[in-house]
Amino acid sequence: QDADEESLQSVRDYLNETIARHGIEPENIVDHRMADISGQLFGTELELDPTNMKVNSPSLYENVRWLSFVPLSDYNRMTGRNCTLAPDEILIYPFKSEYKGDTLSIRGTDLNFRVKEHLDSFPTGGSFAVNVVSTIFVVVPDFTETLAPLMEMRTESGGELLEIHWTYGFDTEADAEMQIALYNDLKEHLPDPEQIGMEGGARFIFE
């Protein structure tokens, strides 16, 4: 969902208050904005234009990548790190894929990044655990300025090429009755929350 930090904070406050009211202690919290885009990866270059993609190539699905951009401020807050990035630098973490390049470019734009660090882990959330498409998490210095060229791009049908949303998720060891009560309470007040069961507890994800 598109939202500025002020509106996100109001939803975050509501979630925290509701969770506390149910006597539940959230664990492994995932809380970040994200912008997604997909294309075919050729070396260190991502192709977005369908007319330039190798549609009939046997390597079509092998080359498909889902890029998920996360702002540096959100990454630092989630991980407790204090990373800094120059305007053309990124942090990168391939999920269900490999990426060893020192640069990343997006064809058709002036986005040419230098990889400052290849991350060993990333606090993933949402549907990534069941996503069959290889994903590359890309931490960028600033959402608005860095991704401006992609925000202006449109699909053939006129829709936005870049999908922007916010993910808030957590694990809990609360018993089943408490989990169901919390889920039902939140479902009445939040749009389309998705509950994903996990071994040893439950994970609540709101996107």
Coordinates of C-alpha atoms in Angstrom, one line a residue:
Q1 CA 0.0 0.0 0.0
D2 CA 1.3 3.5 -0.8
A3 CA 1.7 5.6 2.3
D4 CA 4.0 8.2 3.7
E5 CA 5.9 7.6 7.0
E6 CA 3.4 9.5 9.1
S7 CA 0.4 7.4 7.9
L8 CA 2.4 4.2 8.3
Q9 CA 3.3 5.2 11.8
S10 CA -0.4 5.6 12.7
V11 CA -1.1 2.0 11.4
R12 CA 2.0 0.7 13.2
D13 CA 0.8 2.3 16.5
Y14 CA -2.6 0.7 16.1
L15 CA -1.1 -2.7 15.4
N16 CA 1.2 -2.5 18.4
E17 CA -1.7 -1.3 20.7
T18 CA -4.0 -4.2 19.5
I19 CA -1.3 -6.8 19.9
A20 CA -0.5 -5.6 23.4
R21 CA -4.2 -5.6 24.3
H22 CA -4.4 -9.2 23.4
G23 CA -1.4 -10.0 25.7
I24 CA 0.8 -11.2 22.8
E25 CA 4.5 -10.5 22.6
P26 CA 5.6 -10.2 18.9
E27 CA 8.9 -11.8 17.9
N28 CA 11.1 -11.4 14.8
I29 CA 9.3 -8.3 13.6
V30 CA 9.6 -7.5 9.9
D31 CA 8.6 -3.8 9.2
H32 CA 9.6 -2.1 5.9
R33 CA 8.5 -0.4 2.8
M34 CA 9.2 -2.2 -0.5
A35 CA 9.0 -1.5 -4.2
D36 CA 8.9 -4.5 -6.5
I37 CA 9.7 -4.9 -10.2
S38 CA 10.3 -7.9 -12.4
G39 CA 12.3 -8.6 -15.6
Q40 CA 14.9 -10.7 -17.2
L41 CA 18.4 -10.6 -15.8
F42 CA 21.3 -10.7 -18.3
G43 CA 24.6 -10.7 -16.3
T44 CA 24.3 -7.5 -14.2
E45 CA 21.6 -5.8 -16.3
L46 CA 17.8 -6.2 -15.8
E47 CA 15.6 -6.0 -18.9
L48 CA 12.1 -4.6 -18.3
D49 CA 10.9 -4.2 -22.0
P50 CA 9.0 -7.4 -23.0
T51 CA 10.0 -6.7 -26.7
N52 CA 13.7 -7.2 -25.7
M53 CA 13.2 -10.3 -23.6
K54 CA 14.1 -13.8 -24.9
V55 CA 10.5 -15.1 -24.6
N56 CA 11.2 -18.3 -26.6
S57 CA 14.5 -19.0 -25.0
P58 CA 14.9 -22.1 -22.8
S59 CA 16.6 -19.8 -20.3
L60 CA 13.5 -17.5 -20.0
Y61 CA 12.5 -18.7 -16.5
E62 CA 16.0 -19.1 -15.4
N63 CA 16.7 -15.4 -16.1
V64 CA 13.5 -14.0 -14.6
R65 CA 14.2 -12.0 -11.4
W66 CA 12.0 -10.1 -9.0
L67 CA 13.8 -7.0 -7.7
S68 CA 12.6 -5.8 -4.3
F69 CA 13.9 -2.4 -3.3
V70 CA 14.0 -1.5 0.4
P71 CA 15.0 2.0 1.7
L72 CA 18.2 2.2 3.7
S73 CA 16.4 3.8 6.7
D74 CA 14.1 0.8 7.0
Y75 CA 16.9 -1.7 6.6
N76 CA 19.0 0.0 9.3
R77 CA 16.0 0.1 11.7
M78 CA 15.2 -3.6 11.2
T79 CA 18.7 -4.9 11.6
G80 CA 20.1 -2.4 14.1
R81 CA 22.9 -1.6 11.7
N82 CA 24.1 1.9 10.8
C83 CA 25.0 1.5 7.1
T84 CA 25.5 4.5 4.8
L85 CA 25.2 4.6 1.0
A86 CA 26.3 7.0 -1.7
P87 CA 23.6 7.9 -4.2
D88 CA 24.8 5.2 -6.6
E89 CA 25.5 2.5 -4.0
I90 CA 23.3 -0.4 -2.9
L91 CA 23.3 -3.4 -0.6
I92 CA 22.2 -6.6 -2.2
Y93 CA 20.8 -10.0 -1.1
P94 CA 19.8 -12.7 -3.5
F95 CA 17.0 -14.9 -2.3
K96 CA 16.6 -18.3 -4.0
S97 CA 19.1 -17.2 -6.5
E98 CA 22.7 -16.0 -6.9
Y99 CA 24.1 -12.6 -7.6
K100 CA 27.9 -12.0 -7.5
G101 CA 28.2 -8.9 -9.6
D102 CA 29.7 -5.7 -8.3
T103 CA 27.3 -3.6 -10.3
L104 CA 23.5 -3.6 -11.2
S105 CA 21.9 -1.7 -14.0
I106 CA 18.3 -1.4 -15.2
R107 CA 18.0 -1.1 -19.0
G108 CA 16.0 1.8 -20.3
T109 CA 16.8 3.9 -17.3
D110 CA 19.9 5.8 -15.9
L111 CA 19.9 3.5 -12.9
N112 CA 23.5 2.1 -12.6
F113 CA 24.4 1.0 -9.1
R114 CA 27.6 -0.1 -7.5
V115 CA 27.2 -2.9 -5.0
K116 CA 28.7 -1.8 -1.7
E117 CA 28.0 -5.0 0.1
H118 CA 26.7 -8.5 -0.6
L119 CA 24.6 -9.3 2.4
D120 CA 24.7 -12.7 4.2
S121 CA 21.1 -12.5 5.3
F122 CA 17.9 -10.3 5.0
P123 CA 14.8 -10.1 7.2
T124 CA 12.3 -11.3 4.6
G125 CA 8.6 -11.1 5.1
G126 CA 5.3 -11.4 3.2
S127 CA 5.0 -14.2 0.6
F128 CA 8.7 -14.6 -0.2
A129 CA 9.0 -17.9 1.6
V130 CA 6.6 -19.4 -1.0
N131 CA 7.6 -17.3 -4.0
V132 CA 8.8 -19.5 -6.8
V133 CA 10.5 -16.6 -8.6
S134 CA 14.1 -15.8 -7.7
T135 CA 14.2 -12.5 -5.8
I136 CA 17.0 -10.0 -5.3
F137 CA 16.6 -7.6 -2.3
V138 CA 18.2 -4.3 -3.1
V139 CA 18.7 -1.7 -0.3
V140 CA 18.7 1.8 -1.8
P141 CA 19.8 5.1 -0.3
D142 CA 16.4 6.9 -0.8
F143 CA 13.1 5.5 -2.0
T144 CA 11.7 8.6 -3.8
E145 CA 14.9 9.9 -5.4
T146 CA 16.6 6.6 -6.3
L147 CA 13.5 5.0 -7.8
A148 CA 12.0 8.1 -9.5
P149 CA 12.8 6.8 -13.0
L150 CA 10.9 3.5 -12.3
M151 CA 8.0 5.2 -10.7
E152 CA 7.3 7.1 -13.9
M153 CA 7.3 3.9 -16.1
R154 CA 4.1 2.2 -17.1
T155 CA 3.0 -1.2 -18.4
E156 CA 1.5 -1.7 -21.9
S157 CA -1.9 -1.4 -20.3
G158 CA -1.0 1.9 -18.6
G159 CA -0.6 0.5 -15.1
E160 CA 2.3 1.3 -12.8
L161 CA 5.4 -0.8 -13.5
L162 CA 6.7 -0.5 -9.9
E163 CA 4.6 -2.0 -7.1
I164 CA 5.0 -0.1 -3.9
H165 CA 3.8 -1.5 -0.6
W166 CA 4.5 -1.8 3.1
T167 CA 5.0 -5.1 5.0
Y168 CA 4.6 -5.6 8.7
G169 CA 5.0 -9.1 10.1
F170 CA 5.8 -10.9 13.3
D171 CA 6.0 -14.4 14.9
T172 CA 4.2 -15.3 18.1
E173 CA 4.3 -18.3 20.4
A174 CA 0.8 -17.5 21.7
D175 CA -1.7 -20.3 21.9
A176 CA -4.2 -21.0 19.1
E177 CA -7.1 -19.3 20.8
M178 CA -5.1 -16.1 21.3
Q179 CA -3.9 -16.1 17.7
I180 CA -7.4 -16.5 16.3
A181 CA -8.7 -13.7 18.6
L182 CA -6.0 -11.3 17.5
Y183 CA -6.4 -12.2 13.8
N184 CA -10.1 -11.7 13.9
D185 CA -9.7 -8.4 15.7
L186 CA -7.2 -7.1 13.2
K187 CA -9.1 -8.4 10.2
E188 CA -12.1 -6.2 11.2
H189 CA -10.0 -3.1 11.1
L190 CA -7.3 -3.6 8.5
P191 CA -7.7 -4.3 4.7
D192 CA -7.1 -7.9 3.7
P193 CA -4.6 -9.1 6.2
E194 CA -3.0 -12.4 5.2
Q195 CA -2.2 -14.9 7.9
I196 CA 0.6 -17.3 7.2
G197 CA 1.1 -20.3 9.5
M198 CA 4.6 -21.2 10.6
E199 CA 6.0 -24.1 12.5
G200 CA 6.4 -23.3 16.2
G201 CA 4.0 -20.3 16.1
A202 CA 2.1 -18.1 13.7
R203 CA 3.2 -15.3 11.5
F204 CA 0.9 -12.4 10.8
I205 CA 1.7 -10.4 7.7
F206 CA 0.0 -7.2 6.6
E207 CA 0.7 -5.8 3.1

